[in-house]
Amino acid sequence: MSTQPPTERLHEVDLVEKVPVMRARGLVKRYGRVTALSGSDLELYPGEILAVIGDNGAGKSSLIKALSGALVPDDGEIWLDGEQVNFRSPMDARQAGIETVYQTLAVAPGLDIADNLFLGREIRKAGPLGSVLRMLDRKQMRIEAQRHMSELGIATLQNIGQAVESLSGGQRQGVAVARSAAFGSKVVILDEPTAALGVKEGNRVLQLIRDVRDRGLPVILISHNMPHVFEVADRIHIQRLGRRVAVVTPASHSMSETVAIMTGAAPAPNTPS
Amino acid sequence: MTTDTGFEESRRESVPDRLQHLLHAQPTLGPLAVLLLAVIVFSIINTRFLNPENLSLVLQQVTVIALLALGQTLIILTAGIDLSAGAIAVFSSILMANLAFEAGFPGVVALLAGLLFGTAMGAFNGVLVTWIKLPPFIVTLGTLSIFFALNSVVSGSETVRGSDLPAIMTWTGDTIPIGSFRLTYGSIIMLLLFGFFFYLLAHTAWGKHVRATGDDAEAARLAGIRTSRVLLSVYTVAGAIYAVAAWVLIGRLASADPNVGTEYNLDSITAVVLGGTSLFGGRGGVVGTLVGALIVGVFRNGLVLAGVQVVWQGFAIGLLVLLAVTIDQWIRKVRA
């Protein structure tokens, strides 16, 4: 798996000229005698949605955690914009421009939309009010929150001062995605963003993910939902037994072929079996 | 109204729904309504209730509990609880008084040392909660006993009379007459502190982080907030507020009495709950707590003036607490 198989490159023909925004090489993570990642690779190119799929235990969440700083890999390299990075914590990754939306714990329910968008990076007023009295610039935060939300087309319906707990699941996820899009400068990672949502709201969040990509931010999308993956993904990274076994596209492989590779029922297109 | 966002839900609100949303958005409204209603009813029953002399008495009686409830509010906002609030205040007052009276330190030094001791006791709670990760209920149950025990050791269960204390310690009990209303310096300090913490909670990042930590600590941590640091700061600041309450307590009693205050711990929680702050964290605030403390004071005073036996005061306040918690549970179920 260390060399790039030729057929995989074929699917990336239109991406050949591009340099990956994010690249991982040979990531290894062991938990005692269990190996969660056994030399996993990943490339994320500018302006794409890369779906990461895999069965339970395939190492997909360990892979994502390594990319978002939530765990430190035992071995391997991560490159961001051509520079090698070593994340020790989620804050490190965030400061490098990687925003992650976690599956369940996306927002603080009692705070309003603007407060949630700026949680942990509040804006203070200029002058002594801000520097001495530490006063927050609520007006500025609300204006910017409104702007971020409307850029993603989710502003008009909600009062920006409304508590997040009074929003529906999809709306909350919208707030979380808007936050990641507003502050992620390089990469946005979304962990199962549609898992807890109904059909309509799930579709709305998928559209949000496309909007984020269309604004130029590459997205890594972890999902179990194959129709969703095939609807939005530009490329699909298939994780199996702790490593990447193939990268396919919705055009090159059907859903059932992809699932077959994922479960091991079919050989990966370019791995020697 | 918007169209085609996919997010909106049809909403046709009944009157209870609207009330629920209103109370959800403005949690202080309920307690304020109770307070106003109580004032109106008690002043109808006994016209003496609204006399300035009586109202100043209510405020003086409320001041210490309000201060303790202020510190308690910060902790409850983080989804914690502090059973040792009253113990810290009483022990701090004993330390202050004995440093001046027994050890002969100048009044200002003894006062500052007492304030520091109270802050340290709060920080001790905070360290146990954040470093050893013990539940706040257990931590403060333990320190409640420890602080009261040390209190008895240091004081020898003896009261220090106000006349034996430096003037600065009893200054909090001095009054400014406004007409026939008598405002104590202790009450002024209390109101200023409420204003200060209202500002901190509503207008600074620290305030947002306190709420976010109480709301959902894991979500706050993933958003980049150092929740342990927030918690430690909250317990420490609460200790400092209790120590100020100790100073006000000396002025109020005109003495430092080691045997008062066993009921202060629960009274402070009562005021917080009556003020609409949720015991589950994240929701509520200091304005509600001030209102809650006033409700307790107004009920105690009003029931006495109405000729109701003292034993029924506790009964009435207990009913109010149950009502407040029931309403909180109902409000929390609000959904768009």
Coordinates of C-alpha atoms in Angstrom, one line a residue:
Chain A
M1 CA 0.0 0.0 0.0
S2 CA 3.0 2.3 0.2
T3 CA 3.1 3.2 -3.5
Q4 CA 0.2 4.8 -5.3
P5 CA -1.5 2.1 -7.4
P6 CA -1.8 3.2 -11.1
T7 CA -5.6 2.6 -11.4
E8 CA -6.3 4.9 -8.5
R9 CA -4.4 7.7 -10.2
L10 CA -6.6 7.1 -13.2
H11 CA -9.6 8.2 -11.3
E12 CA -7.8 11.3 -10.2
V13 CA -7.0 12.4 -13.7
D14 CA -8.5 15.8 -13.3
L15 CA -6.7 16.3 -10.0
V16 CA -3.3 15.3 -11.2
E17 CA -2.0 18.8 -11.4
K18 CA -3.2 19.7 -7.9
V19 CA -1.2 19.4 -4.8
P20 CA -3.1 17.9 -1.8
V21 CA -4.1 20.4 0.9
M22 CA -3.8 17.6 3.4
R23 CA -1.8 14.4 3.2
A24 CA -1.3 11.6 5.6
R25 CA 1.3 8.9 5.2
G26 CA 1.6 5.6 7.0
L27 CA -0.4 6.6 10.1
V28 CA -0.2 3.9 12.8
K29 CA -2.1 3.8 16.0
R30 CA -2.2 0.9 18.5
Y31 CA -4.2 0.5 21.6
G32 CA -2.4 -2.2 23.5
R33 CA -2.6 -5.3 21.3
V34 CA -5.3 -3.8 19.1
T35 CA -4.1 -2.0 16.0
A36 CA -6.6 0.7 14.9
L37 CA -4.5 2.1 12.2
S38 CA -1.9 0.0 10.4
G39 CA -0.2 2.5 8.0
S40 CA -3.1 4.5 6.7
D41 CA -2.7 7.1 4.0
L42 CA -5.0 9.9 2.9
E43 CA -5.0 12.8 0.5
L44 CA -7.4 15.7 0.4
Y45 CA -7.3 17.9 -2.6
P46 CA -8.4 21.6 -2.8
G47 CA -12.1 22.1 -3.4
E48 CA -13.3 18.6 -3.0
I49 CA -15.5 16.6 -0.7
L50 CA -13.7 13.5 0.3
A51 CA -15.9 10.9 1.9
V52 CA -14.3 8.5 4.3
I53 CA -16.2 5.2 4.7
G54 CA -15.5 1.9 6.4
D55 CA -17.0 -0.8 8.5
N56 CA -16.9 -0.5 12.3
G57 CA -13.4 -1.1 13.4
A58 CA -11.9 -0.2 10.0
G59 CA -10.0 2.6 11.8
K60 CA -12.0 5.5 10.3
S61 CA -12.6 7.3 13.5
S62 CA -9.0 6.8 14.6
L63 CA -7.9 8.3 11.2
I64 CA -10.1 11.3 11.6
K65 CA -9.0 11.8 15.2
A66 CA -5.4 11.8 14.1
L67 CA -6.2 14.4 11.5
S68 CA -8.1 16.6 13.9
G69 CA -5.6 16.3 16.8
A70 CA -7.8 14.3 19.1
L71 CA -5.3 11.5 19.2
V72 CA -1.5 11.4 18.5
P73 CA -0.5 8.7 16.1
D74 CA 2.3 6.3 17.1
D75 CA 3.9 6.6 13.6
G76 CA 3.3 8.3 10.3
E77 CA 3.3 11.8 9.0
I78 CA 0.7 14.4 8.4
W79 CA 1.3 17.3 5.9
L80 CA -0.8 20.4 5.7
D81 CA -0.2 22.7 2.8
G82 CA 3.1 21.2 2.1
E83 CA 4.3 21.4 5.7
Q84 CA 4.6 18.6 8.1
V85 CA 2.5 19.1 11.2
N86 CA 2.4 17.4 14.6
F87 CA -0.9 17.9 16.4
R88 CA -0.8 17.3 20.2
S89 CA -4.4 18.5 20.8
P90 CA -7.5 19.5 19.0
M91 CA -6.5 23.1 19.7
D92 CA -3.3 22.6 17.7
A93 CA -5.3 21.4 14.7
R94 CA -7.8 24.2 15.0
Q95 CA -5.0 26.8 15.1
A96 CA -3.6 25.2 11.9
G97 CA -7.0 25.9 10.2
I98 CA -8.7 22.5 10.6
E99 CA -12.2 22.6 12.0
T100 CA -14.0 19.5 13.1
V101 CA -17.7 19.0 13.7
Y102 CA -18.2 16.2 16.1
Q103 CA -21.2 13.8 15.7
T104 CA -23.1 14.5 18.9
L105 CA -21.4 17.2 20.8
A106 CA -21.6 20.0 18.4
V107 CA -23.0 23.0 20.3
A108 CA -23.8 24.4 23.8
P109 CA -27.6 24.3 23.9
G110 CA -28.2 27.1 26.3
L111 CA -26.2 29.7 24.4
D112 CA -27.6 31.5 21.4
I113 CA -26.5 31.1 17.8
A114 CA -24.0 34.0 17.8
D115 CA -22.5 32.9 21.1
N116 CA -22.1 29.4 19.8
L117 CA -20.4 30.5 16.6
F118 CA -17.9 32.5 18.6
L119 CA -17.5 30.1 21.6
G120 CA -13.9 30.0 22.6
R121 CA -12.9 32.8 20.2
E122 CA -15.1 35.7 21.3
I123 CA -14.5 39.2 19.9
R124 CA -13.8 41.9 22.5
K125 CA -14.6 45.6 22.0
A126 CA -11.9 47.9 20.8
G127 CA -10.2 50.2 23.2
P128 CA -10.2 50.1 27.0
L129 CA -13.7 48.6 27.2
G130 CA -12.3 45.5 25.6
S131 CA -8.7 45.5 27.0
V132 CA -9.5 46.6 30.5
L133 CA -13.1 45.6 31.1
R134 CA -12.9 42.6 28.8
M135 CA -16.2 43.6 27.3
L136 CA -17.4 41.5 24.4
D137 CA -18.5 43.2 21.2
R138 CA -21.8 41.4 21.0
K139 CA -23.0 43.6 18.2
Q140 CA -20.0 42.8 16.0
M141 CA -20.4 39.1 16.8
R142 CA -24.0 39.1 15.9
I143 CA -23.4 40.9 12.6
E144 CA -20.6 38.5 11.7
A145 CA -22.7 35.5 12.8
Q146 CA -25.5 36.7 10.7
R147 CA -23.2 37.1 7.8
H148 CA -21.7 33.6 8.2
M149 CA -25.1 32.1 8.5
S150 CA -26.5 33.9 5.4
E151 CA -23.5 33.0 3.3
L152 CA -24.5 29.4 3.9
G153 CA -28.2 30.3 3.3
I154 CA -29.4 29.5 6.8
A155 CA -29.7 32.9 8.3
T156 CA -33.1 34.3 7.3
L157 CA -35.1 31.8 9.3
Q158 CA -33.7 32.2 12.7
N159 CA -33.1 35.0 15.2
I160 CA -29.4 35.0 15.7
G161 CA -30.1 35.6 19.4
Q162 CA -32.2 32.5 19.8
A163 CA -31.0 29.7 22.2
V164 CA -29.7 26.8 20.2
E165 CA -31.7 24.3 22.3
S166 CA -34.9 25.7 20.8
L167 CA -33.6 24.7 17.3
S168 CA -34.3 21.4 15.6
G169 CA -31.5 18.9 15.2
G170 CA -30.8 19.9 11.6
Q171 CA -30.7 23.6 12.5
R172 CA -28.2 22.8 15.3
Q173 CA -26.1 20.9 12.9
G174 CA -26.4 23.9 10.6
V175 CA -25.0 26.1 13.3
A176 CA -22.1 23.7 13.9
V177 CA -21.3 23.5 10.2
A178 CA -21.5 27.2 9.9
R179 CA -19.0 27.6 12.7
S180 CA -16.6 25.2 11.1
A181 CA -16.9 26.9 7.8
A182 CA -16.5 30.3 9.4
F183 CA -13.3 29.5 11.2
G184 CA -11.8 26.6 9.2
S185 CA -9.2 28.2 6.9
K186 CA -7.9 25.0 5.4
V187 CA -10.0 21.9 6.1
V188 CA -13.4 21.1 7.5
I189 CA -14.0 17.6 9.0
L190 CA -17.5 16.5 9.5
D191 CA -18.1 13.3 11.5
E192 CA -21.5 11.8 10.7
P193 CA -23.3 15.1 10.3
T194 CA -26.5 13.6 9.0
A195 CA -26.7 10.6 11.3
A196 CA -29.3 11.9 13.7
L197 CA -31.4 13.8 11.2
G198 CA -34.6 13.1 9.2
V199 CA -34.6 12.9 5.4
K200 CA -35.4 16.5 4.8
E201 CA -33.0 18.0 7.3
G202 CA -30.3 15.5 6.2
N203 CA -30.7 16.8 2.6
R204 CA -30.4 20.4 3.8
V205 CA -27.2 19.6 5.7
L206 CA -25.8 17.9 2.5
Q207 CA -26.5 21.1 0.6
L208 CA -24.7 23.0 3.3
I209 CA -21.7 20.7 2.9
R210 CA -21.7 21.4 -0.9
D211 CA -21.9 25.2 -0.1
V212 CA -18.9 24.9 2.1
R213 CA -16.9 23.2 -0.6
D214 CA -18.1 25.7 -3.2
R215 CA -16.7 28.4 -1.1
G216 CA -13.3 26.8 -1.5
L217 CA -12.9 24.8 1.7
P218 CA -12.2 21.1 1.2
V219 CA -14.3 18.8 3.3
I220 CA -13.7 15.4 4.8
L221 CA -17.0 13.7 5.4
I222 CA -17.3 10.6 7.5
S223 CA -20.6 8.9 6.9
H224 CA -22.3 5.5 7.1
N225 CA -25.0 6.7 4.9
M226 CA -24.1 5.5 1.3
P227 CA -26.8 7.5 -0.5
H228 CA -25.5 10.6 1.2
V229 CA -21.9 9.7 0.4
F230 CA -22.7 9.1 -3.3
E231 CA -24.7 12.3 -3.5
V232 CA -22.1 14.7 -2.4
A233 CA -18.7 13.1 -2.5
D234 CA -16.1 13.9 -5.2
R235 CA -14.0 11.0 -4.1
I236 CA -14.6 8.1 -1.7
H237 CA -11.8 6.9 0.6
I238 CA -12.4 3.3 1.6
Q239 CA -10.9 2.3 4.9
R240 CA -10.6 -1.3 5.8
L241 CA -8.7 -3.2 8.5
G242 CA -6.8 -0.1 9.6
R243 CA -5.7 1.2 6.2
R244 CA -6.9 2.7 3.0
V245 CA -7.7 0.0 0.5
A246 CA -9.0 2.1 -2.3
V247 CA -10.2 5.5 -3.5
V248 CA -13.1 5.4 -5.8
T249 CA -15.5 8.0 -7.2
P250 CA -19.3 7.9 -7.5
A251 CA -18.7 7.7 -11.3
S252 CA -16.2 4.9 -11.3
H253 CA -18.0 2.5 -8.9
S254 CA -21.6 1.8 -8.0
M255 CA -22.8 1.8 -4.5
S256 CA -22.9 -1.9 -4.2
E257 CA -19.4 -2.3 -5.6
T258 CA -18.2 0.2 -3.1
V259 CA -19.8 -1.5 -0.2
A260 CA -18.4 -4.8 -1.4
I261 CA -14.9 -3.3 -1.3
M262 CA -15.6 -1.8 2.1
T263 CA -16.7 -5.1 3.6
G264 CA -14.1 -7.2 1.8
A265 CA -16.6 -9.1 -0.3
A266 CA -14.9 -7.8 -3.4
P267 CA -11.2 -7.2 -3.8
A268 CA -10.1 -3.6 -3.8
P269 CA -9.6 -2.5 -7.4
N270 CA -5.9 -2.0 -7.2
T271 CA -4.6 -4.0 -4.3
P272 CA -2.8 -7.2 -5.0
S273 CA -5.0 -9.9 -3.5
Chain B
M1 CA -41.5 34.0 7.2
T2 CA -39.1 32.2 5.0
T3 CA -39.5 29.7 2.2
D4 CA -37.8 26.6 1.1
T5 CA -35.1 26.4 3.7
G6 CA -36.1 23.0 4.7
F7 CA -35.6 23.9 8.3
E8 CA -38.8 25.6 9.3
E9 CA -41.5 23.8 11.1
S10 CA -45.1 24.7 11.2
R11 CA -45.9 26.3 14.4
R12 CA -49.2 27.1 15.9
E13 CA -48.7 28.0 19.4
S14 CA -51.2 27.7 22.2
V15 CA -51.2 30.0 25.2
P16 CA -49.2 27.6 27.5
D17 CA -46.7 27.2 24.6
R18 CA -46.2 30.9 24.3
L19 CA -45.8 31.2 28.1
Q20 CA -43.3 28.4 28.0
H21 CA -41.3 30.2 25.3
L22 CA -41.5 33.5 27.0
L23 CA -40.2 32.0 30.3
H24 CA -37.6 30.2 28.3
A25 CA -36.3 33.5 26.8
Q26 CA -36.8 35.5 30.0
P27 CA -36.3 33.2 33.0
T28 CA -36.3 36.1 35.5
L29 CA -39.9 37.0 34.6
G30 CA -41.4 34.2 36.7
P31 CA -39.6 35.0 40.0
L32 CA -40.2 38.7 39.4
A33 CA -43.9 38.1 39.1
V34 CA -43.9 36.0 42.3
L35 CA -42.0 38.8 44.2
L36 CA -44.4 41.5 43.0
L37 CA -47.4 39.4 43.8
A38 CA -46.1 38.7 47.3
V39 CA -45.3 42.4 48.0
I40 CA -48.9 43.4 46.9
V41 CA -50.5 40.6 48.9
F42 CA -48.5 41.3 52.1
S43 CA -49.0 45.0 51.9
I44 CA -52.8 44.5 51.6
I45 CA -52.8 42.1 54.6
N46 CA -50.7 44.5 56.7
T47 CA -50.1 48.1 55.7
R48 CA -47.0 48.3 57.9
F49 CA -45.2 46.0 55.3
L50 CA -44.5 48.9 53.0
N51 CA -43.1 51.2 55.7
P52 CA -39.6 52.2 54.8
E53 CA -38.4 51.0 58.2
N54 CA -39.8 47.5 57.5
L55 CA -38.4 47.5 53.9
S56 CA -34.9 48.4 55.2
L57 CA -35.2 45.5 57.6
V58 CA -36.1 43.1 54.8
L59 CA -33.1 44.2 52.8
Q60 CA -30.8 43.9 55.8
Q61 CA -32.0 40.4 56.5
V62 CA -31.6 39.4 52.9
T63 CA -28.1 40.8 52.3
V64 CA -25.9 38.0 53.7
I65 CA -28.0 35.2 52.0
A66 CA -28.0 37.2 48.8
L67 CA -24.2 37.3 48.8
L68 CA -23.9 33.6 49.5
A69 CA -26.5 32.9 46.8
L70 CA -24.4 35.0 44.4
G71 CA -21.4 32.7 44.8
Q72 CA -23.8 29.7 44.7
T73 CA -25.3 30.9 41.4
L74 CA -21.9 30.9 39.7
I75 CA -21.3 27.3 40.8
I76 CA -24.8 26.1 40.0
L77 CA -24.5 27.7 36.5
T78 CA -21.6 25.2 36.0
A79 CA -24.0 22.4 37.0
G80 CA -22.3 22.1 40.4
I81 CA -23.5 22.7 43.9
D82 CA -21.9 24.2 47.0
L83 CA -23.0 22.9 50.3
S84 CA -20.2 24.6 52.1
A85 CA -21.1 28.2 51.2
G86 CA -22.4 29.1 54.7
A87 CA -19.5 27.2 56.4
I88 CA -16.9 29.2 54.4
A89 CA -18.6 32.5 55.3
V90 CA -19.0 31.8 59.0
F91 CA -15.4 30.3 59.3
S92 CA -14.0 33.4 57.4
S93 CA -15.8 35.7 59.8
I94 CA -14.3 33.9 62.8
L95 CA -10.8 34.0 61.2
M96 CA -11.2 37.7 60.6
A97 CA -12.4 38.5 64.0
N98 CA -9.9 36.4 65.9
L99 CA -7.0 37.6 63.8
A100 CA -7.9 41.1 65.0
F101 CA -9.2 40.4 68.5
E102 CA -7.0 37.5 69.7
A103 CA -3.9 37.9 67.5
G104 CA -4.0 41.7 67.6
F105 CA -3.5 42.3 63.9
P106 CA -4.7 45.7 62.6
G107 CA -8.3 45.7 61.3
V108 CA -7.4 46.0 57.6
V109 CA -4.8 43.3 57.8
A110 CA -7.2 40.9 59.6
L111 CA -10.0 41.7 57.1
L112 CA -7.8 41.1 54.1
A113 CA -6.4 37.9 55.6
G114 CA -10.0 36.7 56.2
L115 CA -10.9 37.5 52.6
L116 CA -7.9 35.5 51.4
F117 CA -8.8 32.5 53.7
G118 CA -12.3 32.4 52.3
T119 CA -11.0 32.6 48.7
A120 CA -8.6 29.8 49.5
M121 CA -11.4 27.6 50.9
G122 CA -13.3 28.1 47.7
A123 CA -10.2 27.3 45.6
F124 CA -9.8 24.1 47.7
N125 CA -13.2 23.0 46.7
G126 CA -12.3 23.9 43.1
V127 CA -9.1 21.8 43.2
L128 CA -11.0 18.8 44.5
V129 CA -13.6 19.2 41.8
T130 CA -11.3 19.7 38.8
W131 CA -8.1 17.8 39.7
I132 CA -9.4 14.8 41.5
K133 CA -12.7 15.1 39.6
L134 CA -14.9 14.4 42.5
P135 CA -18.6 15.4 42.2
P136 CA -19.2 18.9 43.7
F137 CA -22.0 17.5 45.9
I138 CA -19.6 15.2 47.7
V139 CA -16.7 17.6 47.8
T140 CA -18.6 20.3 49.4
L141 CA -20.4 17.9 51.7
G142 CA -17.0 17.0 53.0
T143 CA -15.6 20.5 53.2
L144 CA -18.8 21.6 54.9
S145 CA -18.0 19.4 57.9
I146 CA -14.3 20.2 57.7
F147 CA -14.8 24.0 57.7
F148 CA -17.4 23.9 60.5
A149 CA -15.1 21.7 62.6
L150 CA -12.1 24.0 62.1
N151 CA -14.5 26.9 62.9
S152 CA -15.2 25.4 66.3
V153 CA -11.6 24.7 66.9
V154 CA -10.4 28.2 66.0
S155 CA -13.3 30.0 67.8
G156 CA -13.5 27.7 70.9
S157 CA -17.2 28.2 70.2
E158 CA -16.9 31.7 71.6
T159 CA -18.5 34.8 70.1
V160 CA -16.3 37.9 69.6
R161 CA -18.4 40.9 70.4
G162 CA -18.5 43.8 67.9
S163 CA -17.3 46.3 70.5
D164 CA -14.1 44.2 70.7
L165 CA -13.5 44.4 66.9
P166 CA -11.9 47.1 64.8
A167 CA -14.4 49.6 63.4
I168 CA -13.8 48.5 59.8
M169 CA -15.2 45.0 60.5
T170 CA -18.5 46.3 61.7
W171 CA -18.6 49.1 59.2
T172 CA -20.7 46.9 56.9
G173 CA -23.6 47.2 59.5
D174 CA -23.5 51.0 59.5
T175 CA -26.3 52.7 57.8
I176 CA -27.0 55.6 55.5
P177 CA -30.4 57.0 56.1
I178 CA -32.5 57.8 53.0
G179 CA -35.5 59.4 54.5
S180 CA -36.6 56.7 57.0
F181 CA -35.1 54.0 54.9
R182 CA -31.8 52.8 56.4
L183 CA -29.4 51.4 53.8
T184 CA -26.4 49.5 55.2
Y185 CA -23.0 49.6 53.6
G186 CA -23.2 45.8 53.5
S187 CA -26.2 46.0 51.3
I188 CA -24.4 48.5 49.0
I189 CA -21.5 46.1 48.7
M190 CA -23.9 43.3 48.0
L191 CA -25.7 45.3 45.2
L192 CA -22.4 46.4 43.7
L193 CA -21.2 42.8 43.6
F194 CA -24.4 41.7 41.9
G195 CA -23.9 44.4 39.3
F196 CA -20.3 43.3 38.8
F197 CA -21.1 39.7 38.3
F198 CA -24.1 40.5 36.1
Y199 CA -21.6 42.3 33.9
L200 CA -19.1 39.5 33.9
L201 CA -21.7 36.9 33.0
A202 CA -23.4 38.8 30.3
H203 CA -20.6 40.8 28.7
T204 CA -17.4 38.8 29.0
A205 CA -16.0 35.6 27.5
W206 CA -15.6 34.2 31.0
G207 CA -19.3 34.5 31.5
K208 CA -20.1 32.6 28.2
H209 CA -17.6 30.0 29.2
V210 CA -19.1 29.5 32.6
R211 CA -22.5 28.9 31.0
A212 CA -21.2 26.7 28.2
T213 CA -19.3 24.6 30.8
G214 CA -22.5 24.1 32.8
D215 CA -24.6 23.5 29.7
D216 CA -22.5 20.7 28.2
A217 CA -18.9 20.4 29.5
E218 CA -17.8 18.1 26.7
A219 CA -19.1 20.3 23.9
A220 CA -17.4 23.3 25.6
R221 CA -14.2 21.4 25.8
L222 CA -14.3 20.4 22.1
A223 CA -15.1 24.1 21.3
G224 CA -11.7 24.9 22.8
I225 CA -12.7 26.0 26.3
R226 CA -10.4 24.9 29.1
T227 CA -13.3 23.7 31.3
S228 CA -11.1 22.8 34.3
R229 CA -9.7 26.2 34.4
V230 CA -13.2 27.7 34.2
L231 CA -14.5 25.5 37.0
L232 CA -11.5 26.3 39.2
S233 CA -12.0 30.0 38.7
V234 CA -15.7 29.7 39.5
Y235 CA -15.1 27.9 42.9
T236 CA -12.3 30.3 43.8
V237 CA -14.4 33.4 43.0
A238 CA -17.3 32.0 44.9
G239 CA -15.0 31.6 47.9
A240 CA -14.1 35.2 47.7
I241 CA -17.7 36.3 47.5
Y242 CA -18.5 34.1 50.6
A243 CA -15.6 35.9 52.4
V244 CA -17.2 39.2 51.6
A245 CA -20.4 37.8 53.0
A246 CA -18.5 37.0 56.2
W247 CA -17.5 40.7 56.5
V248 CA -21.1 41.7 55.9
L249 CA -22.2 39.1 58.5
I250 CA -20.1 40.6 61.2
G251 CA -21.6 44.0 60.5
R252 CA -25.1 42.6 60.5
L253 CA -24.7 40.6 63.8
A254 CA -22.4 43.3 65.3
S255 CA -20.3 40.3 66.4
A256 CA -18.5 37.2 65.0
D257 CA -20.6 34.2 66.1
P258 CA -19.3 30.7 65.3
N259 CA -22.7 29.2 66.0
V260 CA -24.8 30.9 63.3
G261 CA -25.1 29.9 59.8
T262 CA -26.0 26.2 59.8
E263 CA -29.0 27.1 57.7
Y264 CA -27.2 29.5 55.4
N265 CA -26.0 26.7 53.1
L266 CA -29.4 25.5 52.1
D267 CA -30.9 29.1 52.2
S268 CA -28.4 30.2 49.5
I269 CA -29.5 27.2 47.3
T270 CA -33.1 28.1 47.9
A271 CA -32.6 31.7 46.8
V272 CA -30.8 30.5 43.6
V273 CA -33.6 28.0 42.8
L274 CA -36.3 30.5 43.5
G275 CA -34.5 33.0 41.2
G276 CA -35.0 30.6 38.2
T277 CA -31.4 29.3 37.9
S278 CA -31.5 25.7 36.9
L279 CA -29.8 23.1 39.1
F280 CA -28.8 21.3 35.9
G281 CA -26.5 24.2 34.9
G282 CA -26.2 26.7 32.1
R283 CA -29.5 28.5 32.6
G284 CA -30.3 31.4 34.9
G285 CA -28.3 34.3 36.3
V286 CA -27.6 36.7 39.1
V287 CA -30.5 39.0 38.7
G288 CA -32.9 36.1 39.3
T289 CA -30.9 35.1 42.3
L290 CA -31.3 38.6 43.8
V291 CA -35.0 38.4 43.2
G292 CA -35.0 34.9 44.7
A293 CA -33.3 36.1 47.9
L294 CA -35.8 39.0 48.1
I295 CA -38.6 36.5 47.8
V296 CA -37.3 34.6 50.8
G297 CA -36.9 37.8 52.7
V298 CA -40.3 39.2 51.8
F299 CA -42.1 35.9 52.6
R300 CA -40.4 35.6 56.0
N301 CA -41.1 39.2 56.9
G302 CA -44.6 39.3 55.4
L303 CA -45.8 36.1 57.1
V304 CA -44.7 37.5 60.4
L305 CA -46.5 40.7 59.8
A306 CA -49.5 38.8 58.7
G307 CA -49.5 37.0 62.1
V308 CA -48.6 33.6 60.7
Q309 CA -46.7 31.4 63.1
V310 CA -42.9 31.2 62.4
V311 CA -43.1 27.4 61.7
W312 CA -45.2 28.0 58.6
Q313 CA -42.5 30.2 57.0
G314 CA -40.4 27.2 56.2
F315 CA -43.5 25.4 54.9
A316 CA -44.3 28.3 52.5
I317 CA -40.8 28.6 51.2
G318 CA -40.5 24.9 50.7
L319 CA -43.7 25.0 48.6
L320 CA -42.1 27.8 46.5
V321 CA -39.0 25.8 45.9
L322 CA -40.9 22.8 44.7
L323 CA -43.0 25.1 42.4
A324 CA -39.8 26.8 41.1
V325 CA -38.2 23.5 40.2
T326 CA -41.3 22.2 38.6
I327 CA -41.5 25.3 36.4
D328 CA -37.8 24.9 35.5
Q329 CA -38.3 21.3 34.4
W330 CA -41.3 22.4 32.2
I331 CA -39.3 25.3 30.7
R332 CA -36.4 23.0 29.9
K333 CA -38.7 20.9 27.6
V334 CA -39.2 23.9 25.3
R335 CA -38.6 23.1 21.6
A336 CA -38.9 25.1 18.5

